[in-house]
Coordinates of C-alpha atoms in Angstrom, one line a residue:
M4 CA -108.1 -4.8 82.7
T5 CA -105.6 -3.2 80.1
S6 CA -105.1 -5.0 76.9
N7 CA -102.0 -7.2 76.6
Q8 CA -101.4 -6.4 72.8
P9 CA -99.2 -3.3 73.5
Y10 CA -96.9 -5.6 75.1
L11 CA -96.9 -8.4 73.1
L12 CA -96.3 -5.7 70.4
R13 CA -93.0 -4.7 72.5
A14 CA -91.9 -8.2 73.2
F15 CA -92.4 -9.1 69.6
F16 CA -90.6 -6.1 67.8
D17 CA -87.7 -6.5 70.7
W18 CA -87.4 -10.7 69.6
I19 CA -87.2 -9.9 66.3
V20 CA -84.7 -7.0 66.4
D21 CA -82.6 -9.1 68.9
N22 CA -82.3 -11.8 66.2
N23 CA -80.9 -9.5 63.2
L24 CA -84.2 -9.6 61.3
T25 CA -86.7 -7.3 60.0
P26 CA -89.7 -6.2 62.0
Y27 CA -93.0 -5.6 59.7
I28 CA -96.4 -4.9 61.0
V29 CA -99.6 -5.2 59.0
V30 CA -102.0 -2.3 59.9
D31 CA -105.7 -2.0 59.8
A32 CA -105.8 1.7 57.7
T33 CA -109.6 2.0 58.3
K34 CA -109.2 2.2 62.0
E35 CA -109.8 6.0 63.8
S36 CA -106.5 8.1 64.3
V37 CA -104.5 5.9 62.0
D38 CA -102.0 8.5 60.3
V39 CA -100.2 6.4 57.2
P40 CA -100.0 7.3 53.3
Q41 CA -102.9 5.8 52.1
E42 CA -101.4 5.5 48.6
F43 CA -99.9 2.8 50.1
V44 CA -103.1 1.2 51.4
K45 CA -104.4 -1.4 49.8
D46 CA -107.6 -3.7 50.9
G47 CA -108.0 -1.4 53.7
Q48 CA -104.2 -2.4 55.0
I49 CA -100.7 -1.2 55.1
V50 CA -97.7 -3.4 55.4
L51 CA -95.0 -1.3 57.5
N52 CA -91.1 -1.8 58.0
I53 CA -90.4 -0.8 61.6
S54 CA -86.6 -1.5 61.8
P55 CA -84.6 0.6 63.4
S56 CA -82.8 1.1 60.1
A57 CA -85.9 2.2 58.2
C58 CA -87.8 4.7 60.6
V59 CA -86.8 7.4 63.3
N60 CA -87.9 8.7 66.1
F61 CA -89.6 5.6 67.1
S62 CA -92.3 5.6 69.9
L63 CA -94.3 3.0 71.3
D64 CA -96.7 3.1 74.8
N65 CA -99.5 1.2 75.7
E66 CA -101.9 3.5 73.2
M67 CA -100.2 4.6 70.2
L68 CA -97.0 3.4 67.8
A69 CA -95.9 6.7 65.9
F70 CA -92.4 6.9 63.6
Q71 CA -90.7 9.0 60.7
A72 CA -90.1 6.8 57.8
R73 CA -89.4 7.7 54.2
F74 CA -91.7 7.1 51.3
G75 CA -90.7 7.8 47.8
G76 CA -87.8 9.7 49.3
Q77 CA -90.4 11.9 51.5
P78 CA -90.0 11.8 55.1
R79 CA -93.6 11.1 56.7
R80 CA -94.5 10.8 60.2
L81 CA -96.9 7.9 60.6
S82 CA -99.1 6.8 63.9
M83 CA -101.7 4.6 64.9
P84 CA -103.1 3.1 67.9
C85 CA -101.8 -0.1 69.1
H86 CA -105.4 -1.8 68.4
A87 CA -104.8 -0.9 64.5
I88 CA -102.0 -3.1 64.1
L89 CA -102.9 -6.9 63.3
A90 CA -99.7 -8.8 63.1
I91 CA -96.2 -8.1 63.6
Y92 CA -93.6 -10.8 61.8
A93 CA -90.0 -11.1 60.6
R94 CA -89.7 -10.3 56.7
E95 CA -87.0 -13.3 56.4
N96 CA -89.0 -15.9 57.8
G97 CA -92.5 -15.0 58.9
A98 CA -92.1 -15.8 62.7
G99 CA -94.5 -13.5 64.7
T100 CA -97.9 -13.3 65.4
V101 CA -101.4 -12.1 64.6
F102 CA -103.6 -10.0 66.9
A103 CA -107.0 -10.9 67.3
T104 CA -109.4 -8.3 66.7
E105 CA -111.7 -6.2 69.2
E106 CA -114.7 -8.0 67.5
E107 CA -113.4 -11.3 68.1
L108 CA -112.4 -10.7 71.9
S109 CA -116.0 -9.4 72.4
T110 CA -118.1 -12.2 70.4
P111 CA -119.3 -14.6 73.2
A112 CA -118.8 -18.1 72.3
E113 CA -122.3 -20.0 71.6
P114 CA -124.0 -21.8 74.6
G115 CA -122.2 -25.3 75.0
S116 CA -119.1 -24.8 72.7
Q117 CA -115.8 -25.0 74.2
P118 CA -112.4 -23.1 73.4
A119 CA -110.5 -24.7 70.4
V120 CA -107.7 -25.4 72.7
Q121 CA -109.8 -27.5 75.1
D122 CA -110.8 -29.5 71.7
A123 CA -106.7 -29.6 70.4
D124 CA -106.0 -31.0 73.5
K125 CA -108.8 -33.5 73.5
A126 CA -107.5 -34.6 70.5
S127 CA -103.8 -35.2 71.3
V128 CA -105.0 -37.1 74.4
D129 CA -106.9 -39.4 71.7
T130 CA -104.2 -39.8 69.8
Q131 CA -101.8 -40.6 72.2
K132 CA -104.1 -43.9 73.3
K133 CA -104.2 -45.3 69.7
P134 CA -101.2 -46.7 68.1
P135 CA -99.8 -44.9 65.4
K136 CA -100.9 -45.7 61.8
K137 CA -98.5 -47.0 58.9
G138 CA -98.2 -45.2 55.7
K139 CA -98.0 -41.8 54.5
P140 CA -98.7 -38.7 57.3
T141 CA -101.4 -36.3 56.9
L142 CA -102.5 -33.2 58.4
K143 CA -105.9 -32.5 59.9
V144 CA -107.5 -29.1 60.6
I145 CA -109.3 -28.8 64.0
K146 CA -111.8 -26.1 64.7

């Protein structure tokens, strides 16, 4: 089965642009076939503005994202495989998504463990049975 990441990447890009926001991506610059300005890479990652006003010759297919942008006034051609893109978000409000890495997707769950979604569903069912508590609200991290 093919990866859903390129499809989600295109969908989030379109959604962000359609809402007149600025799409940014976070790229793992250490991955093979990533061609980005290394002088702007920090901790192995680079954040790029991929808005239509910031880049030209934009191309996003199921394998690669490529475009031309200016860095320090100099035009540069950038390209990266879709699996090297870690996140896409709107600069103005942070709306977007973080993609799971290949390692996270290929790591099998421990025997007897259940996905976090099921645990979260159970927690929400349990809280619905109990009467609401009075007082200051609190947040709880569910793993």
